[in-house]
Amino acid sequence: MINSEEPIVTKVARNLVSLVKEIRTQIVNNLKVNPDYLIPVDKEIIHKTATQLSQRFNAGEFKVIIKRIDILLGNANSIPG
């Protein structure tokens, strides 16, 4: 018997793409800025200061997440490398 249901990984990826697009739309519409990056991370990862977050970003800590989001979105940065 063949299971024709969509794999859970595909559902999660599709939901993540929809969520990222909706968040970007809300930011652009409400704040009138278009962020370079939207990085989905656990709340505990975000520090209370922008300096710490900026240092972690500049150190490449979020590079893998950014690459995965780029590939899922199929944007200009999505060439796997």
PDB file of N, CA and C in Angstrom:
ATOM      1  N   MET A   1       0.833  -1.181   0.000  1.00  0.00           N
ATOM      2  CA  MET A   1       0.000   0.000   0.000  1.00  0.00           C
ATOM      3  C   MET A   1       0.879   1.246   0.000  1.00  0.00           C
ATOM      4  N   ILE A   2       0.596   2.175  -0.892  1.00  0.00           N
ATOM      5  CA  ILE A   2       1.375   3.402  -1.020  1.00  0.00           C
ATOM      6  C   ILE A   2       0.687   4.512  -0.223  1.00  0.00           C
ATOM      7  N   ASN A   3       1.459   5.160   0.625  1.00  0.00           N
ATOM      8  CA  ASN A   3       0.936   6.266   1.412  1.00  0.00           C
ATOM      9  C   ASN A   3       1.058   7.539   0.585  1.00  0.00           C
ATOM     10  N   SER A   4      -0.069   8.111   0.193  1.00  0.00           N
ATOM     11  CA  SER A   4      -0.048   9.293  -0.669  1.00  0.00           C
ATOM     12  C   SER A   4      -0.017  10.596   0.116  1.00  0.00           C
ATOM     13  N   GLU A   5       0.059  10.507   1.427  1.00  0.00           N
ATOM     14  CA  GLU A   5       0.124  11.714   2.227  1.00  0.00           C
ATOM     15  C   GLU A   5       1.471  12.395   2.042  1.00  0.00           C
ATOM     16  N   GLU A   6       1.440  13.710   2.136  1.00  0.00           N
ATOM     17  CA  GLU A   6       2.652  14.501   2.015  1.00  0.00           C
ATOM     18  C   GLU A   6       3.569  14.210   3.206  1.00  0.00           C
ATOM     19  N   PRO A   7       4.868  14.001   2.957  1.00  0.00           N
ATOM     20  CA  PRO A   7       5.803  13.745   4.065  1.00  0.00           C
ATOM     21  C   PRO A   7       5.796  14.913   5.055  1.00  0.00           C
ATOM     22  N   ILE A   8       5.963  14.603   6.326  1.00  0.00           N
ATOM     23  CA  ILE A   8       5.932  15.615   7.381  1.00  0.00           C
ATOM     24  C   ILE A   8       6.993  16.684   7.168  1.00  0.00           C
ATOM     25  N   VAL A   9       8.164  16.301   6.678  1.00  0.00           N
ATOM     26  CA  VAL A   9       9.239  17.273   6.447  1.00  0.00           C
ATOM     27  C   VAL A   9       8.799  18.300   5.408  1.00  0.00           C
ATOM     28  N   THR A  10       8.136  17.829   4.371  1.00  0.00           N
ATOM     29  CA  THR A  10       7.650  18.735   3.328  1.00  0.00           C
ATOM     30  C   THR A  10       6.598  19.686   3.890  1.00  0.00           C
ATOM     31  N   LYS A  11       5.715  19.185   4.726  1.00  0.00           N
ATOM     32  CA  LYS A  11       4.691  20.029   5.347  1.00  0.00           C
ATOM     33  C   LYS A  11       5.326  21.099   6.220  1.00  0.00           C
ATOM     34  N   VAL A  12       6.298  20.701   7.011  1.00  0.00           N
ATOM     35  CA  VAL A  12       6.976  21.652   7.895  1.00  0.00           C
ATOM     36  C   VAL A  12       7.683  22.713   7.070  1.00  0.00           C
ATOM     37  N   ALA A  13       8.382  22.303   6.025  1.00  0.00           N
ATOM     38  CA  ALA A  13       9.092  23.257   5.166  1.00  0.00           C
ATOM     39  C   ALA A  13       8.115  24.223   4.515  1.00  0.00           C
ATOM     40  N   ARG A  14       7.012  23.703   4.021  1.00  0.00           N
ATOM     41  CA  ARG A  14       6.008  24.545   3.369  1.00  0.00           C
ATOM     42  C   ARG A  14       5.409  25.532   4.366  1.00  0.00           C
ATOM     43  N   ASN A  15       5.135  25.069   5.578  1.00  0.00           N
ATOM     44  CA  ASN A  15       4.598  25.945   6.615  1.00  0.00           C
ATOM     45  C   ASN A  15       5.603  27.021   7.021  1.00  0.00           C
ATOM     46  N   LEU A  16       6.879  26.642   7.113  1.00  0.00           N
ATOM     47  CA  LEU A  16       7.917  27.599   7.458  1.00  0.00           C
ATOM     48  C   LEU A  16       8.038  28.679   6.387  1.00  0.00           C
ATOM     49  N   VAL A  17       8.005  28.270   5.137  1.00  0.00           N
ATOM     50  CA  VAL A  17       8.074  29.234   4.030  1.00  0.00           C
ATOM     51  C   VAL A  17       6.898  30.202   4.114  1.00  0.00           C
ATOM     52  N   SER A  18       5.708  29.683   4.330  1.00  0.00           N
ATOM     53  CA  SER A  18       4.524  30.541   4.448  1.00  0.00           C
ATOM     54  C   SER A  18       4.658  31.513   5.612  1.00  0.00           C
ATOM     55  N   LEU A  19       5.141  31.019   6.738  1.00  0.00           N
ATOM     56  CA  LEU A  19       5.296  31.853   7.916  1.00  0.00           C
ATOM     57  C   LEU A  19       6.319  32.963   7.690  1.00  0.00           C
ATOM     58  N   VAL A  20       7.462  32.618   7.112  1.00  0.00           N
ATOM     59  CA  VAL A  20       8.504  33.617   6.844  1.00  0.00           C
ATOM     60  C   VAL A  20       7.983  34.684   5.884  1.00  0.00           C
ATOM     61  N   LYS A  21       7.271  34.257   4.846  1.00  0.00           N
ATOM     62  CA  LYS A  21       6.708  35.221   3.894  1.00  0.00           C
ATOM     63  C   LYS A  21       5.683  36.129   4.568  1.00  0.00           C
ATOM     64  N   GLU A  22       4.850  35.578   5.425  1.00  0.00           N
ATOM     65  CA  GLU A  22       3.840  36.377   6.124  1.00  0.00           C
ATOM     66  C   GLU A  22       4.490  37.364   7.092  1.00  0.00           C
ATOM     67  N   ILE A  23       5.502  36.922   7.809  1.00  0.00           N
ATOM     68  CA  ILE A  23       6.205  37.815   8.734  1.00  0.00           C
ATOM     69  C   ILE A  23       6.848  38.957   7.959  1.00  0.00           C
ATOM     70  N   ARG A  24       7.512  38.635   6.849  1.00  0.00           N
ATOM     71  CA  ARG A  24       8.140  39.686   6.024  1.00  0.00           C
ATOM     72  C   ARG A  24       7.088  40.672   5.533  1.00  0.00           C
ATOM     73  N   THR A  25       5.956  40.159   5.064  1.00  0.00           N
ATOM     74  CA  THR A  25       4.887  41.031   4.574  1.00  0.00           C
ATOM     75  C   THR A  25       4.403  41.968   5.676  1.00  0.00           C
ATOM     76  N   GLN A  26       4.205  41.433   6.882  1.00  0.00           N
ATOM     77  CA  GLN A  26       3.746  42.251   7.995  1.00  0.00           C
ATOM     78  C   GLN A  26       4.779  43.321   8.375  1.00  0.00           C
ATOM     79  N   ILE A  27       6.047  42.951   8.358  1.00  0.00           N
ATOM     80  CA  ILE A  27       7.108  43.918   8.683  1.00  0.00           C
ATOM     81  C   ILE A  27       7.141  45.030   7.647  1.00  0.00           C
ATOM     82  N   VAL A  28       7.111  44.644   6.379  1.00  0.00           N
ATOM     83  CA  VAL A  28       7.146  45.647   5.302  1.00  0.00           C
ATOM     84  C   VAL A  28       5.921  46.556   5.372  1.00  0.00           C
ATOM     85  N   ASN A  29       4.746  45.977   5.533  1.00  0.00           N
ATOM     86  CA  ASN A  29       3.515  46.768   5.550  1.00  0.00           C
ATOM     87  C   ASN A  29       3.382  47.651   6.786  1.00  0.00           C
ATOM     88  N   ASN A  30       3.781  47.137   7.936  1.00  0.00           N
ATOM     89  CA  ASN A  30       3.578  47.884   9.183  1.00  0.00           C
ATOM     90  C   ASN A  30       4.751  48.763   9.582  1.00  0.00           C
ATOM     91  N   LEU A  31       5.968  48.315   9.323  1.00  0.00           N
ATOM     92  CA  LEU A  31       7.145  49.073   9.740  1.00  0.00           C
ATOM     93  C   LEU A  31       7.828  49.795   8.583  1.00  0.00           C
ATOM     94  N   LYS A  32       7.419  49.459   7.366  1.00  0.00           N
ATOM     95  CA  LYS A  32       7.960  50.091   6.155  1.00  0.00           C
ATOM     96  C   LYS A  32       9.456  49.843   5.977  1.00  0.00           C
ATOM     97  N   VAL A  33       9.914  48.684   6.429  1.00  0.00           N
ATOM     98  CA  VAL A  33      11.295  48.247   6.193  1.00  0.00           C
ATOM     99  C   VAL A  33      11.249  46.821   5.668  1.00  0.00           C
ATOM    100  N   ASN A  34      12.224  46.482   4.849  1.00  0.00           N
ATOM    101  CA  ASN A  34      12.324  45.130   4.321  1.00  0.00           C
ATOM    102  C   ASN A  34      13.614  44.514   4.853  1.00  0.00           C
ATOM    103  N   PRO A  35      13.520  43.679   5.872  1.00  0.00           N
ATOM    104  CA  PRO A  35      14.736  43.141   6.504  1.00  0.00           C
ATOM    105  C   PRO A  35      15.531  42.269   5.535  1.00  0.00           C
ATOM    106  N   ASP A  36      16.851  42.343   5.655  1.00  0.00           N
ATOM    107  CA  ASP A  36      17.724  41.496   4.840  1.00  0.00           C
ATOM    108  C   ASP A  36      17.559  40.031   5.221  1.00  0.00           C
ATOM    109  N   TYR A  37      17.346  39.771   6.504  1.00  0.00           N
ATOM    110  CA  TYR A  37      17.250  38.405   6.992  1.00  0.00           C
ATOM    111  C   TYR A  37      16.086  38.246   7.957  1.00  0.00           C
ATOM    112  N   LEU A  38      15.416  37.118   7.859  1.00  0.00           N
ATOM    113  CA  LEU A  38      14.471  36.654   8.876  1.00  0.00           C
ATOM    114  C   LEU A  38      14.977  35.285   9.284  1.00  0.00           C
ATOM    115  N   ILE A  39      15.413  35.172  10.515  1.00  0.00           N
ATOM    116  CA  ILE A  39      16.070  33.960  10.976  1.00  0.00           C
ATOM    117  C   ILE A  39      15.227  33.313  12.068  1.00  0.00           C
ATOM    118  N   PRO A  40      14.569  32.202  11.757  1.00  0.00           N
ATOM    119  CA  PRO A  40      13.771  31.533  12.785  1.00  0.00           C
ATOM    120  C   PRO A  40      14.664  30.793  13.779  1.00  0.00           C
ATOM    121  N   VAL A  41      14.609  31.235  15.026  1.00  0.00           N
ATOM    122  CA  VAL A  41      15.397  30.604  16.091  1.00  0.00           C
ATOM    123  C   VAL A  41      14.540  30.519  17.348  1.00  0.00           C
ATOM    124  N   ASP A  42      14.957  29.660  18.261  1.00  0.00           N
ATOM    125  CA  ASP A  42      14.283  29.568  19.552  1.00  0.00           C
ATOM    126  C   ASP A  42      14.471  30.867  20.318  1.00  0.00           C
ATOM    127  N   LYS A  43      13.479  31.222  21.105  1.00  0.00           N
ATOM    128  CA  LYS A  43      13.496  32.462  21.882  1.00  0.00           C
ATOM    129  C   LYS A  43      14.740  32.555  22.769  1.00  0.00           C
ATOM    130  N   GLU A  44      15.189  31.425  23.296  1.00  0.00           N
ATOM    131  CA  GLU A  44      16.339  31.413  24.202  1.00  0.00           C
ATOM    132  C   GLU A  44      17.647  31.829  23.519  1.00  0.00           C
ATOM    133  N   ILE A  45      17.692  31.732  22.218  1.00  0.00           N
ATOM    134  CA  ILE A  45      18.911  32.067  21.472  1.00  0.00           C
ATOM    135  C   ILE A  45      19.114  33.574  21.369  1.00  0.00           C
ATOM    136  N   ILE A  46      18.029  34.316  21.438  1.00  0.00           N
ATOM    137  CA  ILE A  46      18.103  35.765  21.278  1.00  0.00           C
ATOM    138  C   ILE A  46      18.514  36.410  22.596  1.00  0.00           C
ATOM    139  N   HIS A  47      19.587  37.190  22.534  1.00  0.00           N
ATOM    140  CA  HIS A  47      20.070  37.896  23.715  1.00  0.00           C
ATOM    141  C   HIS A  47      19.313  39.200  23.904  1.00  0.00           C
ATOM    142  N   LYS A  48      19.444  39.738  25.061  1.00  0.00           N
ATOM    143  CA  LYS A  48      18.740  40.972  25.372  1.00  0.00           C
ATOM    144  C   LYS A  48      19.381  42.193  24.729  1.00  0.00           C
ATOM    145  N   THR A  49      20.625  42.081  24.293  1.00  0.00           N
ATOM    146  CA  THR A  49      21.281  43.235  23.677  1.00  0.00           C
ATOM    147  C   THR A  49      21.515  42.991  22.188  1.00  0.00           C
ATOM    148  N   ALA A  50      21.361  44.039  21.427  1.00  0.00           N
ATOM    149  CA  ALA A  50      21.589  43.959  19.982  1.00  0.00           C
ATOM    150  C   ALA A  50      23.056  43.688  19.683  1.00  0.00           C
ATOM    151  N   THR A  51      23.944  44.167  20.556  1.00  0.00           N
ATOM    152  CA  THR A  51      25.378  43.965  20.348  1.00  0.00           C
ATOM    153  C   THR A  51      25.729  42.484  20.353  1.00  0.00           C
ATOM    154  N   GLN A  52      25.219  41.745  21.337  1.00  0.00           N
ATOM    155  CA  GLN A  52      25.500  40.310  21.408  1.00  0.00           C
ATOM    156  C   GLN A  52      24.940  39.594  20.192  1.00  0.00           C
ATOM    157  N   LEU A  53      23.735  39.943  19.806  1.00  0.00           N
ATOM    158  CA  LEU A  53      23.114  39.319  18.646  1.00  0.00           C
ATOM    159  C   LEU A  53      23.904  39.632  17.384  1.00  0.00           C
ATOM    160  N   SER A  54      24.315  40.875  17.243  1.00  0.00           N
ATOM    161  CA  SER A  54      25.104  41.287  16.081  1.00  0.00           C
ATOM    162  C   SER A  54      26.441  40.542  16.028  1.00  0.00           C
ATOM    163  N   GLN A  55      27.085  40.388  17.167  1.00  0.00           N
ATOM    164  CA  GLN A  55      28.355  39.663  17.224  1.00  0.00           C
ATOM    165  C   GLN A  55      28.170  38.207  16.791  1.00  0.00           C
ATOM    166  N   ARG A  56      27.116  37.588  17.260  1.00  0.00           N
ATOM    167  CA  ARG A  56      26.845  36.189  16.907  1.00  0.00           C
ATOM    168  C   ARG A  56      26.527  36.074  15.422  1.00  0.00           C
ATOM    169  N   PHE A  57      25.773  37.023  14.899  1.00  0.00           N
ATOM    170  CA  PHE A  57      25.452  37.024  13.470  1.00  0.00           C
ATOM    171  C   PHE A  57      26.729  37.190  12.653  1.00  0.00           C
ATOM    172  N   ASN A  58      27.542  38.171  13.015  1.00  0.00           N
ATOM    173  CA  ASN A  58      28.792  38.434  12.283  1.00  0.00           C
ATOM    174  C   ASN A  58      29.780  37.282  12.381  1.00  0.00           C
ATOM    175  N   ALA A  59      29.701  36.517  13.450  1.00  0.00           N
ATOM    176  CA  ALA A  59      30.577  35.352  13.614  1.00  0.00           C
ATOM    177  C   ALA A  59      30.091  34.154  12.790  1.00  0.00           C
ATOM    178  N   GLY A  60      28.931  34.303  12.141  1.00  0.00           N
ATOM    179  CA  GLY A  60      28.422  33.242  11.281  1.00  0.00           C
ATOM    180  C   GLY A  60      27.593  32.195  11.985  1.00  0.00           C
ATOM    181  N   GLU A  61      27.184  32.473  13.211  1.00  0.00           N
ATOM    182  CA  GLU A  61      26.438  31.486  13.994  1.00  0.00           C
ATOM    183  C   GLU A  61      25.113  31.084  13.337  1.00  0.00           C
ATOM    184  N   PHE A  62      24.518  31.988  12.576  1.00  0.00           N
ATOM    185  CA  PHE A  62      23.220  31.711  11.967  1.00  0.00           C
ATOM    186  C   PHE A  62      23.319  31.340  10.485  1.00  0.00           C
ATOM    187  N   LYS A  63      24.538  31.154  10.003  1.00  0.00           N
ATOM    188  CA  LYS A  63      24.790  30.906   8.588  1.00  0.00           C
ATOM    189  C   LYS A  63      24.020  29.691   8.041  1.00  0.00           C
ATOM    190  N   VAL A  64      24.007  28.607   8.781  1.00  0.00           N
ATOM    191  CA  VAL A  64      23.328  27.384   8.332  1.00  0.00           C
ATOM    192  C   VAL A  64      21.817  27.623   8.229  1.00  0.00           C
ATOM    193  N   ILE A  65      21.257  28.305   9.212  1.00  0.00           N
ATOM    194  CA  ILE A  65      19.822  28.594   9.194  1.00  0.00           C
ATOM    195  C   ILE A  65      19.482  29.499   8.011  1.00  0.00           C
ATOM    196  N   ILE A  66      20.300  30.520   7.801  1.00  0.00           N
ATOM    197  CA  ILE A  66      20.066  31.446   6.687  1.00  0.00           C
ATOM    198  C   ILE A  66      20.109  30.702   5.360  1.00  0.00           C
ATOM    199  N   LYS A  67      21.067  29.822   5.193  1.00  0.00           N
ATOM    200  CA  LYS A  67      21.209  29.058   3.950  1.00  0.00           C
ATOM    201  C   LYS A  67      19.977  28.176   3.718  1.00  0.00           C
ATOM    202  N   ARG A  68      19.508  27.514   4.766  1.00  0.00           N
ATOM    203  CA  ARG A  68      18.326  26.657   4.632  1.00  0.00           C
ATOM    204  C   ARG A  68      17.094  27.462   4.252  1.00  0.00           C
ATOM    205  N   ILE A  69      16.920  28.618   4.874  1.00  0.00           N
ATOM    206  CA  ILE A  69      15.782  29.479   4.546  1.00  0.00           C
ATOM    207  C   ILE A  69      15.901  29.971   3.107  1.00  0.00           C
ATOM    208  N   ASP A  70      17.087  30.382   2.686  1.00  0.00           N
ATOM    209  CA  ASP A  70      17.293  30.823   1.308  1.00  0.00           C
ATOM    210  C   ASP A  70      16.898  29.737   0.313  1.00  0.00           C
ATOM    211  N   ILE A  71      17.298  28.506   0.589  1.00  0.00           N
ATOM    212  CA  ILE A  71      16.976  27.390  -0.312  1.00  0.00           C
ATOM    213  C   ILE A  71      15.474  27.131  -0.326  1.00  0.00           C
ATOM    214  N   LEU A  72      14.853  27.130   0.839  1.00  0.00           N
ATOM    215  CA  LEU A  72      13.403  26.910   0.896  1.00  0.00           C
ATOM    216  C   LEU A  72      12.633  27.999   0.158  1.00  0.00           C
ATOM    217  N   LEU A  73      13.092  29.236   0.293  1.00  0.00           N
ATOM    218  CA  LEU A  73      12.419  30.361  -0.363  1.00  0.00           C
ATOM    219  C   LEU A  73      12.745  30.433  -1.853  1.00  0.00           C
ATOM    220  N   GLY A  74      13.840  29.778  -2.253  1.00  0.00           N
ATOM    221  CA  GLY A  74      14.249  29.830  -3.654  1.00  0.00           C
ATOM    222  C   GLY A  74      14.636  31.229  -4.082  1.00  0.00           C
ATOM    223  N   ASN A  75      15.247  31.985  -3.163  1.00  0.00           N
ATOM    224  CA  ASN A  75      15.597  33.361  -3.491  1.00  0.00           C
ATOM    225  C   ASN A  75      16.960  33.438  -4.194  1.00  0.00           C
ATOM    226  N   ALA A  76      17.421  34.653  -4.413  1.00  0.00           N
ATOM    227  CA  ALA A  76      18.670  34.869  -5.164  1.00  0.00           C
ATOM    228  C   ALA A  76      19.897  34.271  -4.479  1.00  0.00           C
ATOM    229  N   ASN A  77      19.806  33.987  -3.188  1.00  0.00           N
ATOM    230  CA  ASN A  77      20.931  33.429  -2.443  1.00  0.00           C
ATOM    231  C   ASN A  77      20.874  31.919  -2.335  1.00  0.00           C
ATOM    232  N   SER A  78      19.985  31.278  -3.094  1.00  0.00           N
ATOM    233  CA  SER A  78      19.690  29.869  -2.859  1.00  0.00           C
ATOM    234  C   SER A  78      20.567  28.867  -3.596  1.00  0.00           C
ATOM    235  N   ILE A  79      21.656  29.303  -4.171  1.00  0.00           N
ATOM    236  CA  ILE A  79      22.546  28.348  -4.824  1.00  0.00           C
ATOM    237  C   ILE A  79      23.251  27.562  -3.729  1.00  0.00           C
ATOM    238  N   PRO A  80      22.984  26.253  -3.645  1.00  0.00           N
ATOM    239  CA  PRO A  80      23.616  25.451  -2.591  1.00  0.00           C
ATOM    240  C   PRO A  80      25.123  25.480  -2.705  1.00  0.00           C
ATOM    241  N   GLY A  81      25.788  25.583  -1.568  1.00  0.00           N
ATOM    242  CA  GLY A  81      27.237  25.656  -1.617  1.00  0.00           C
ATOM    243  C   GLY A  81      27.889  24.976  -0.468  1.00  0.00           C
TER     244      GLY A  81
END
